[in-house]
Amino acid sequence: MAFLKNNQSKQVLSVLVLALTVAALFLYGVPVVGQVFNGISWSSLGDLSADGWVVPVLRSTLFGCVTVVLEIGLGFLIAVGMLDQRGADRTHWTAILLLPLLMGSTSTAFLFKIAIFDSSIITPLIQERRLAPTWTLMIALQLWQYLPPFAYMFYVRLLSMARSRVDFANAASLSTSERLCDFHWPHCRSLAGLLALFGVADGIHEYAKFSSVLRASPGTSTELISHRLQRYYESWRLVDARVAAENTLAFVAITTILALLVSLFVAWIVCRLMDTLVKSFRSASAVNRIPSIPARALRVFLILVVLVPVAYLCRYLSDWHFIDASAFLRSALLSLVALATTIVVVIPFSFSVRLLWPDLLRRFDNRSLPFFGALYALHVVPSIGIAFCGYYWLARIDIAARGQIFVILIWLCAQAIIAFPLLASFVVVANFRVSCGELGFQNAANASWLETLSNSFLGRLKPEYFLVVLFGFSIIWNESVLNATMSTLSRNISSIAVEISQRVNGRSAAYSEAAWTIVAAMVPIAFWLVLWMSFMRRSETSRIG
Amino acid sequence: MMTPNNSPSNKLVVILAAVVAIAGLVWWLARSPSGVALTVLGENTSTLQALAATKSDFERREGASINCAMDTFEVLQQKANQDLSMGTGLYDIILNVNFSLSSYVRNGWVLTRHDILSLAPDKNLWAFESDLFPNIWKETGYYPLRPNAEPEAVGYPFAANTMLLVYDKQLFSDPAQRASYQKKFGRELAPPSTWDEFRKIAEFFTQPDINRHGVVLQGANGGWLYYEWCNFAYSMGGGVLKKKYGWEGDLSTPVIIDSPETLAATEFYLSLKPFNAGDFFSTGQNEQGKLLKDRKGAMAIVWSDVLYDLIRDNKDVFGFAPIPGTKSMIGGGIFYINKKSRYPKVAAEYIANVLSKEQQVKLIQLGLCSPLRSAYESPEVKGIPYAAALKTSLDRAVYMCEAGPDADVILDIVTQTIQRIWKGENSATDCLRKANVDLRAKRKEIFESLKTP
């Protein structure tokens, strides 16, 4: 025990945790890494035809870039607008703004598919797939899914600003532009960088909304890279399924590299743009003359923007249809197990890297960017690539002889890998609140690895970690690509997202059943959300006093 | 300060208990069923739903359990491919369409008819063979087992699907509509038997001011547009490739996608644009069904295996007829028995049981489109609204859909081409010519890679 209290052994343990995590990730991803130098994918770079790869890549990249600029810019400004300067309002119910993100892409896609299908206004606008109305619609849908949650995350970040700074701003009667420039934006910049990274990735890898609403295809100039990957695999699987999988992985590798480079650059650009915009506010006196919308009214309006489309589901709830209850329960239990697996990896990893590099990882800046870039590189690997890596390892295990348990274990690994980058990033950012001084104090007090984790991190950052758990469950619960692919190998892997997808897009589609399944899928999400709101309410009570 | 509840040993106990609970949960989730358990994988349509509804007799008799795994078409392909290529033997019987024949047979993944008969040699079990629609069986279940050999039966059809004309019966029988049509065209309003009549009726019923259109076409990718367009193209003497069966073909097979007949058929298809309901590019089968049920379209060309769902809550709304012209499409597939199945004999016996006339009559009433001719003569089946049109269509059905290793590529190119024509990006002539060039290039790539070991 004395050995464990030694600071050096704390470092050793942290190195071990980091090394094991990296080794496990690298080992799992060997099939993708091994295909990086596959000639087929690189030689396709020159194909500019509509059936090539370049056009969908450009389309996806542009979509990701445009949407993330709006998500970050508008999200931040809306969050500022949501602030009650007196700090007297109860606002925990604004957590409802997280709902579009927590619902997942498949449910969101279904919501808007049925609303647009039933609409006699929108359908005529997009039925020719003209550029402006079609892409405006899809950008609007992407914004519906990401803008309210981003605004909420900025809002929570702003609420965490030190009370003394808020009091100073009020006492000094600082103008709107001064608050923006000197308080709000600097406090949110780290978060903006992180959200920009993930926003671009999710935009580039968008699949469900384009697939459900538009039936994305090259013939209508709406195909994105995720659709192109799937189409490639399906074209070649009849010829040779193994080669089809290998070549698909090769394209996964190249699109991952491209997406990584683009999104790091775009995230940097977005932050710079916001810096410039916010600075321009300082000199633009007109900003201070813009009539302020009452914060409460803005919050209510945003919540209505979120809830009204969700309420449209009610139209399809008249008939009671539900999926097999055991499949639903299995899906929920599997998701919880996958969540537990992920959290058990994410928290020690995030803690260990902070112990190893306390100064480097105390804020989001140019020095910590390589670390987040490395984490982010994992996020941009498409789910289908992660699924195919799972196949690669299962083929070597001979599951026919050894049993289904390995399918479940590989599935757990794959889900953990998909959720890992986002959750680890959020936890590392949350850990910024633990100062280097405090870590130094823990070292001086000879606190063990566990004691430091428990006292300085777990104890203090419960709300942030809980939010991470909430996101983690949502990511796993709503994940469809990996589930659809991996469920090919086991009867025991049920997925609520796949069940919804079948009822939306399958030949026996049943919209009523899909609507009920989505409502049921929202129950655990609502449960986590209520718990989160109770966290927020407790911290609000201490804030308002 | 350490309280008894926070002591390290208590935390350790909680952590250990959680680990044991999770391990137990994973084990429970991963356990396999005991006893003879057949897993049947298929697309989630009325076909497999009908099989699932009637399996209990066989289960009781044989002491086996049958699990029907129903998925979307895309997931079915992934599951089947992965299970067969990895030899995991998860699925004993796979109900798949005929373009899987080439891949499954070439790779030696499935049992052939010869293997199946060896497993269950009782000739009485297979008496239904002479009762199958011969054209359907030949198209969906035959393949050369060796290069340059004559095609042989690989398996038995699980269904005989085709596409039918579905029309709004209430509209067609409305006296005011009938009088108006008679006045305008000088003939009685009836389901069209020619394509020209089809267009006239589509135009007649198109009234955008009351949100009604004459036809509901499927323009979505994923096969919907392709299959529908093939009805027009092949029926009018055109098509994609010139051959007799979908599964045959090589590099020397003539490509006729830009022939004058195909061009004429495509231009005809395009001429229906003003009469079409809904968003063409996002209308697949489900959306088509919804538009029909919402009474927004007067006619549509619909797959036969969804008609059961269509009439379930709308018994007297729809009428059915063969598509205009003299040919219909062959669809459907066969029962593939996985070579890695642990119960191939039981699988063979199950298939024989399903294909008995008695079972087929029951299954038709639950939505199956039976591949047995005599099943359509039974009184129970004759009472089904679409049965007569279905039988007529199956009798005259021919190859229209691709089923070789190039099937997906052809589906893709045709879809893109017709979508571009519909969008007005280019003329039909130019687009079809380009499609010809693209098809040749892609087919060459595929067939040459097949030659390479």
XYZ file of N, CA, C and O in Angstrom, chain A residues 78-208:
524
model
N -27.037 32.433 -29.089
C -28.309 32.064 -28.444
C -28.091 31.809 -26.958
O -28.892 32.218 -26.112
N -26.988 31.136 -26.637
C -26.696 30.847 -25.227
C -26.545 32.139 -24.433
O -27.030 32.252 -23.302
N -25.885 33.112 -25.038
C -25.731 34.402 -24.361
C -27.101 35.040 -24.156
O -27.408 35.589 -23.104
N -27.932 34.930 -25.188
C -29.280 35.473 -25.092
C -30.121 34.795 -24.027
O -31.030 35.391 -23.458
N -29.800 33.528 -23.743
C -30.571 32.761 -22.756
C -30.194 33.112 -21.326
O -30.898 32.756 -20.384
N -29.077 33.832 -21.183
C -28.628 34.157 -19.829
C -29.513 35.222 -19.215
O -29.770 36.250 -19.823
N -29.918 34.954 -18.013
C -30.636 35.971 -17.265
C -29.578 36.715 -16.464
O -28.914 36.121 -15.627
N -29.414 37.985 -16.776
C -28.315 38.747 -16.165
C -28.422 38.786 -14.653
O -27.431 38.858 -13.951
N -29.676 38.706 -14.164
C -29.802 38.747 -12.702
C -29.518 37.388 -12.092
O -29.331 37.267 -10.893
N -29.544 36.354 -12.958
C -29.272 34.999 -12.466
C -30.348 34.466 -11.553
O -30.128 33.601 -10.727
N -31.567 35.048 -11.704
C -32.597 34.685 -10.728
C -33.540 33.598 -11.226
O -34.349 33.095 -10.476
N -33.460 33.279 -12.510
C -34.427 32.329 -13.064
C -34.056 30.874 -12.791
O -32.876 30.533 -12.720
N -35.100 30.047 -12.683
C -34.879 28.607 -12.612
C -34.833 28.100 -14.059
O -35.781 28.296 -14.799
N -33.760 27.506 -14.422
C -33.577 27.172 -15.842
C -33.224 25.719 -16.073
O -32.820 25.356 -17.170
N -33.381 24.885 -15.058
C -32.938 23.508 -15.239
C -33.726 22.816 -16.349
O -33.233 21.880 -16.966
N -34.972 23.293 -16.604
C -35.777 22.634 -17.618
C -35.267 22.908 -19.034
O -35.723 22.289 -19.982
N -34.313 23.842 -19.194
C -33.733 24.037 -20.525
C -32.925 22.826 -20.967
O -32.536 22.739 -22.135
N -32.679 21.881 -20.067
C -31.990 20.648 -20.473
C -32.770 19.911 -21.554
O -32.212 19.056 -22.253
N -34.044 20.233 -21.707
C -34.836 19.634 -22.784
C -34.202 19.933 -24.147
O -34.390 19.186 -25.102
N -33.437 21.000 -24.219
C -32.771 21.328 -25.482
C -31.788 20.245 -25.928
O -31.370 20.212 -27.086
N -31.398 19.360 -25.017
C -30.501 18.260 -25.385
C -31.234 17.170 -26.151
O -30.598 16.306 -26.767
N -32.549 17.198 -26.110
C -33.333 16.084 -26.654
C -33.011 15.724 -28.102
O -32.855 14.543 -28.408
N -32.891 16.693 -29.024
C -32.611 16.294 -30.411
C -31.328 15.476 -30.548
O -31.262 14.544 -31.338
N -30.302 15.847 -29.770
C -29.038 15.110 -29.855
C -29.190 13.733 -29.216
O -28.676 12.730 -29.716
N -29.911 13.672 -28.106
C -30.047 12.416 -27.391
C -30.968 11.441 -28.125
O -30.845 10.227 -27.962
N -31.871 11.961 -28.932
C -32.794 11.086 -29.669
C -32.077 10.238 -30.694
O -32.530 9.164 -31.052
N -30.999 10.783 -31.226
C -30.257 10.043 -32.241
C -30.734 10.368 -33.641
O -31.829 10.868 -33.856
N -29.892 10.041 -34.591
C -30.160 10.431 -35.975
C -31.313 9.653 -36.591
O -32.073 10.199 -37.385
N -31.447 8.368 -36.250
C -32.501 7.566 -36.875
C -33.876 8.094 -36.490
O -34.758 8.260 -37.350
N -34.080 8.377 -35.214
C -35.375 8.900 -34.765
C -35.634 10.275 -35.349
O -36.748 10.576 -35.790
N -34.591 11.111 -35.374
C -34.734 12.456 -35.948
C -35.118 12.354 -37.420
O -35.997 13.067 -37.901
N -34.453 11.433 -38.117
C -34.730 11.279 -39.547
C -36.191 10.868 -39.760
O -36.865 11.382 -40.654
N -36.682 9.958 -38.945
C -38.065 9.506 -39.091
C -39.045 10.641 -38.827
O -40.012 10.832 -39.565
N -38.778 11.397 -37.766
C -39.650 12.524 -37.425
C -39.878 13.428 -38.634
O -41.008 13.761 -38.989
N -38.780 13.828 -39.239
C -38.895 14.782 -40.334
C -39.331 14.115 -41.633
O -39.962 14.741 -42.481
N -39.036 12.856 -41.760
C -39.509 12.136 -42.955
C -41.033 12.175 -43.002
O -41.622 12.515 -44.026
N -41.676 11.832 -41.875
C -43.134 11.783 -41.895
C -43.737 13.177 -41.970
O -44.764 13.381 -42.628
N -43.076 14.147 -41.320
C -43.614 15.503 -41.361
C -43.541 16.070 -42.781
O -44.496 16.680 -43.273
N -42.417 15.826 -43.457
C -42.245 16.352 -44.811
C -43.145 15.606 -45.790
O -43.727 16.186 -46.699
N -43.266 14.307 -45.582
C -44.107 13.485 -46.446
C -45.545 13.979 -46.407
O -46.239 14.006 -47.432
N -45.990 14.343 -45.195
C -47.369 14.791 -45.038
C -47.555 16.252 -45.442
O -48.687 16.743 -45.484
N -46.470 16.943 -45.712
C -46.562 18.379 -45.959
C -46.792 18.670 -47.439
O -46.078 18.156 -48.298
N -47.788 19.494 -47.704
C -48.027 19.855 -49.107
C -47.246 21.113 -49.478
O -47.329 21.599 -50.614
N -46.471 21.654 -48.513
C -45.687 22.865 -48.802
C -44.239 22.490 -49.123
O -43.658 22.960 -50.098
N -43.675 21.625 -48.300
C -42.249 21.325 -48.451
C -42.002 20.372 -49.623
O -41.043 20.546 -50.387
N -42.852 19.356 -49.770
C -42.622 18.356 -50.825
C -42.483 18.986 -52.210
O -41.542 18.659 -52.938
N -43.371 19.886 -52.640
C -43.189 20.496 -53.965
C -41.872 21.261 -54.086
O -41.302 21.335 -55.177
N -41.371 21.800 -52.991
C -40.127 22.569 -53.057
C -38.922 21.689 -53.333
O -37.976 22.103 -53.998
N -38.944 20.464 -52.827
C -37.748 19.626 -52.934
C -37.895 18.501 -53.943
O -36.945 17.756 -54.177
N -39.067 18.365 -54.558
C -39.266 17.157 -55.366
C -38.416 17.113 -56.622
O -38.243 16.063 -57.200
N -37.900 18.257 -57.053
C -36.986 18.244 -58.187
C -35.534 18.180 -57.729
O -34.616 18.191 -58.549
N -35.325 18.194 -56.419
C -33.999 18.168 -55.812
C -33.139 19.344 -56.291
O -31.944 19.207 -56.538
N -33.813 20.487 -56.417
C -33.026 21.679 -56.773
C -32.120 22.030 -55.615
O -32.453 21.836 -54.446
N -30.990 22.615 -55.972
C -29.894 22.818 -55.010
C -30.349 23.603 -53.783
O -30.215 23.153 -52.638
N -30.890 24.801 -54.025
C -31.152 25.716 -52.900
C -32.168 25.147 -51.906
O -31.870 25.022 -50.712
N -33.382 24.780 -52.353
C -34.358 24.332 -51.362
C -33.955 23.017 -50.693
O -34.158 22.825 -49.494
N -33.347 22.117 -51.469
C -32.991 20.806 -50.899
C -31.935 20.958 -49.814
O -32.076 20.425 -48.703
N -30.878 21.678 -50.118
C -29.801 21.791 -49.141
C -30.167 22.720 -47.989
O -29.709 22.520 -46.859
N -31.024 23.681 -48.259
C -31.512 24.513 -47.146
C -32.288 23.654 -46.169
O -32.124 23.765 -44.943
N -33.119 22.774 -46.699
C -33.893 21.882 -45.834
C -32.971 21.004 -45.001
O -33.146 20.873 -43.787
N -31.973 20.395 -45.644
C -31.102 19.463 -44.912
C -30.247 20.192 -43.892
O -29.991 19.685 -42.802
N -29.826 21.406 -44.214
C -29.073 22.193 -43.231
C -29.978 22.517 -42.053
O -29.573 22.447 -40.893
N -31.235 22.850 -42.357
C -32.183 23.157 -41.279
C -32.390 21.947 -40.372
O -32.447 22.078 -39.148
N -32.481 20.755 -40.950
C -32.663 19.557 -40.131
C -31.434 19.303 -39.264
O -31.549 18.909 -38.105
N -30.251 19.515 -39.862
C -29.021 19.319 -39.095
C -28.954 20.330 -37.954
O -28.559 19.993 -36.836
N -29.383 21.553 -38.241
C -29.385 22.565 -37.192
C -30.384 22.198 -36.109
O -30.128 22.397 -34.929
N -31.522 21.673 -36.462
C -32.504 21.290 -35.436
C -31.900 20.276 -34.484
O -32.124 20.308 -33.274
N -31.081 19.370 -35.051
C -30.517 18.314 -34.219
C -29.364 18.810 -33.360
O -29.175 18.320 -32.240
N -28.593 19.773 -33.859
C -27.370 20.149 -33.137
C -27.394 21.543 -32.519
O -26.704 21.784 -31.528
N -28.150 22.470 -33.097
C -28.103 23.844 -32.579
C -28.646 23.960 -31.150
O -27.972 24.538 -30.282
N -29.837 23.443 -30.837
C -30.307 23.557 -29.448
C -29.361 22.905 -28.440
O -29.059 23.499 -27.411
N -28.851 21.677 -28.699
C -27.917 21.093 -27.727
C -26.630 21.904 -27.590
O -26.120 22.066 -26.488
N -26.115 22.422 -28.710
C -24.894 23.225 -28.624
C -25.170 24.499 -27.838
O -24.382 24.915 -27.003
N -26.324 25.113 -28.107
C -26.688 26.316 -27.360
C -26.782 25.993 -25.871
O -26.312 26.750 -25.018
N -27.347 24.855 -25.562
C -27.484 24.471 -24.156
C -26.118 24.263 -23.512
O -25.876 24.688 -22.377
N -25.211 23.605 -24.243
C -23.879 23.344 -23.664
C -23.117 24.638 -23.447
O -22.427 24.801 -22.432
N -23.275 25.570 -24.381
C -22.664 26.889 -24.163
C -23.319 27.556 -22.949
O -22.638 28.186 -22.139
N -24.605 27.403 -22.839
C -25.358 28.027 -21.755
C -24.893 27.486 -20.399
O -24.645 28.260 -19.461
N -24.757 26.167 -20.306
C -24.289 25.562 -19.047
C -22.872 26.054 -18.740
O -22.520 26.329 -17.584
N -22.084 26.175 -19.782
C -20.698 26.664 -19.598
C -20.719 28.090 -19.058
O -19.961 28.437 -18.167
N -21.619 28.908 -19.633
C -21.709 30.301 -19.181
C -22.201 30.380 -17.738
O -21.779 31.236 -16.969
N -23.104 29.473 -17.385
C -23.619 29.471 -16.009
C -22.521 29.131 -15.005
O -22.620 29.465 -13.825
N -21.494 28.429 -15.498
C -20.437 28.001 -14.570
C -19.380 29.076 -14.378
O -18.389 28.871 -13.678
N -19.616 30.238 -15.019
C -18.657 31.327 -14.863
C -18.622 31.748 -13.396
O -19.655 31.764 -12.720
N -17.439 32.114 -12.942
C -17.286 32.467 -11.528
C -18.229 33.602 -11.168
O -18.396 34.573 -11.913
N -18.875 33.480 -10.027
C -19.852 34.459 -9.552
C -19.252 35.849 -9.480
O -19.908 36.856 -9.798
N -17.974 35.876 -9.100
C -17.305 37.169 -8.926
C -17.254 37.930 -10.251
O -17.401 39.156 -10.293
N -17.054 37.215 -11.320
C -16.963 37.879 -12.631
C -18.323 38.434 -13.037
O -18.427 39.541 -13.584
N -19.352 37.643 -12.774
C -20.714 38.096 -13.096
C -21.054 39.347 -12.293
O -21.582 40.338 -12.818
N -20.716 39.301 -10.995
C -21.013 40.448 -10.127
C -20.252 41.677 -10.592
O -20.780 42.795 -10.586
N -18.986 41.448 -11.000
C -18.184 42.581 -11.487
C -18.828 43.192 -12.721
O -18.939 44.427 -12.843
N -19.242 42.320 -13.656
C -19.841 42.810 -14.905
C -21.102 43.616 -14.614
O -21.359 44.659 -15.223
N -21.888 43.137 -13.635
C -23.120 43.861 -13.279
C -22.791 45.174 -12.591
O -23.358 46.226 -12.910
N -21.837 45.088 -11.663
C -21.499 46.293 -10.896
C -20.889 47.362 -11.794
O -21.151 48.556 -11.636
N -20.091 46.914 -12.766
C -19.433 47.880 -13.662
C -20.335 48.293 -14.813
O -19.927 49.076 -15.686
N -21.570 47.734 -14.836
C -22.543 48.035 -15.916
C -21.921 47.870 -17.299
O -22.025 48.742 -18.169
N -21.255 46.762 -17.456
C -20.633 46.508 -18.756
C -21.704 46.330 -19.824
O -22.776 45.797 -19.563
N -21.379 46.810 -21.021
C -22.329 46.705 -22.128
C -22.360 45.266 -22.639
O -21.510 44.441 -22.278
N -23.324 45.020 -23.514
C -23.475 43.674 -24.102
C -22.201 43.252 -24.813
O -21.701 42.141 -24.634
N -21.671 44.180 -25.630
C -20.491 43.825 -26.422
C -19.283 43.592 -25.524
O -18.471 42.691 -25.777
N -19.176 44.364 -24.448
C -18.048 44.161 -23.532
C -18.146 42.821 -22.822
O -17.137 42.109 -22.655
N -19.355 42.466 -22.427
C -19.515 41.157 -21.779
C -19.157 40.027 -22.744
O -18.497 39.052 -22.394
N -19.654 40.207 -23.990
C -19.380 39.189 -25.018
C -17.876 39.001 -25.191
O -17.371 37.882 -25.206
N -17.179 40.117 -25.372
C -15.764 40.050 -25.735
C -14.884 39.617 -24.576
O -13.928 38.861 -24.761
N -15.189 40.131 -23.401
C -14.252 39.953 -22.289
C -14.628 38.830 -21.346
O -13.791 38.335 -20.582
N -15.864 38.382 -21.391
C -16.282 37.334 -20.448
C -16.828 36.096 -21.163
O -16.304 34.995 -21.023
N -17.892 36.318 -21.912
C -18.617 35.162 -22.431
C -17.791 34.346 -23.426
O -17.645 33.122 -23.271
N -17.263 35.008 -24.448
C -16.554 34.250 -25.466
C -15.269 33.603 -24.930
O -15.047 32.411 -25.168
N -14.415 34.311 -24.200
C -13.219 33.638 -23.679
C -13.565 32.421 -22.815
O -12.853 31.422 -22.834
N -14.681 32.529 -22.065
C -15.069 31.414 -21.198
C -15.551 30.208 -22.002
O -15.490 29.070 -21.535
N -16.045 30.484 -23.224
C -16.634 29.403 -24.034
C -15.729 28.930 -25.162
O -16.083 27.990 -25.878
N -14.601 29.559 -25.332
C -13.783 29.262 -26.513
C -13.344 27.793 -26.569
O -13.355 27.171 -27.634
N -12.892 27.265 -25.427
C -12.455 25.853 -25.408
C -13.589 24.941 -25.852
O -13.395 24.039 -26.673
N -14.736 25.184 -25.261
C -15.897 24.345 -25.589
C -16.250 24.490 -27.062
O -16.577 23.512 -27.730
N -16.165 25.728 -27.588
C -16.479 25.955 -28.999
C -15.554 25.141 -29.900
O -15.993 24.535 -30.876
N -14.265 25.106 -29.573
C -13.318 24.330 -30.361
C -13.682 22.848 -30.367
O -13.681 22.187 -31.403
N -14.003 22.346 -29.181
C -14.357 20.934 -29.066
C -15.643 20.617 -29.819
O -15.722 19.636 -30.569
N -16.655 21.465 -29.637
C -17.933 21.224 -30.324
C -17.770 21.350 -31.837
O -18.413 20.618 -32.591
N -16.890 22.262 -32.256
C -16.657 22.421 -33.697
C -16.071 21.144 -34.284
O -16.486 20.677 -35.345
N -15.120 20.564 -33.568
C -14.509 19.310 -34.054
C -15.576 18.244 -34.263
O -15.650 17.607 -35.308
N -16.388 18.046 -33.242
C -17.373 16.970 -33.331
C -18.521 17.324 -34.257
O -19.095 16.459 -34.917
N -18.844 18.618 -34.321
C -19.899 19.042 -35.237
C -19.513 18.791 -36.685
O -20.335 18.307 -37.482
N -18.273 19.075 -37.041
C -17.822 18.845 -38.417
C -17.851 17.352 -38.732
O -18.329 16.929 -39.781
N -17.339 16.556 -37.796
C -17.299 15.098 -38.020
C -18.698 14.546 -38.236
O -18.935 13.740 -39.141
N -19.633 14.971 -37.384
C -20.995 14.450 -37.518
C -21.640 14.927 -38.812
O -22.453 14.218 -39.413
N -21.279 16.129 -39.238
C -21.796 16.622 -40.517
C -21.221 15.832 -41.688
O -21.932 15.439 -42.603
N -19.921 15.572 -41.641
C -19.286 14.827 -42.724
C -19.826 13.398 -42.792
O -20.018 12.844 -43.867
N -20.075 12.796 -41.647
C -20.520 11.396 -41.619
C -22.037 11.262 -41.553
O -22.543 10.182 -41.277
N -22.756 12.339 -41.811
C -24.216 12.289 -41.783
C -24.721 11.190 -42.729
O -24.233 11.018 -43.846
N -25.710 10.445 -42.253
C -26.244 9.349 -43.075
C -27.771 9.294 -43.009
O -28.442 9.361 -44.030
N -28.306 9.194 -41.792
C -29.715 8.825 -41.603
C -30.695 9.848 -42.183
O -31.673 9.471 -42.843
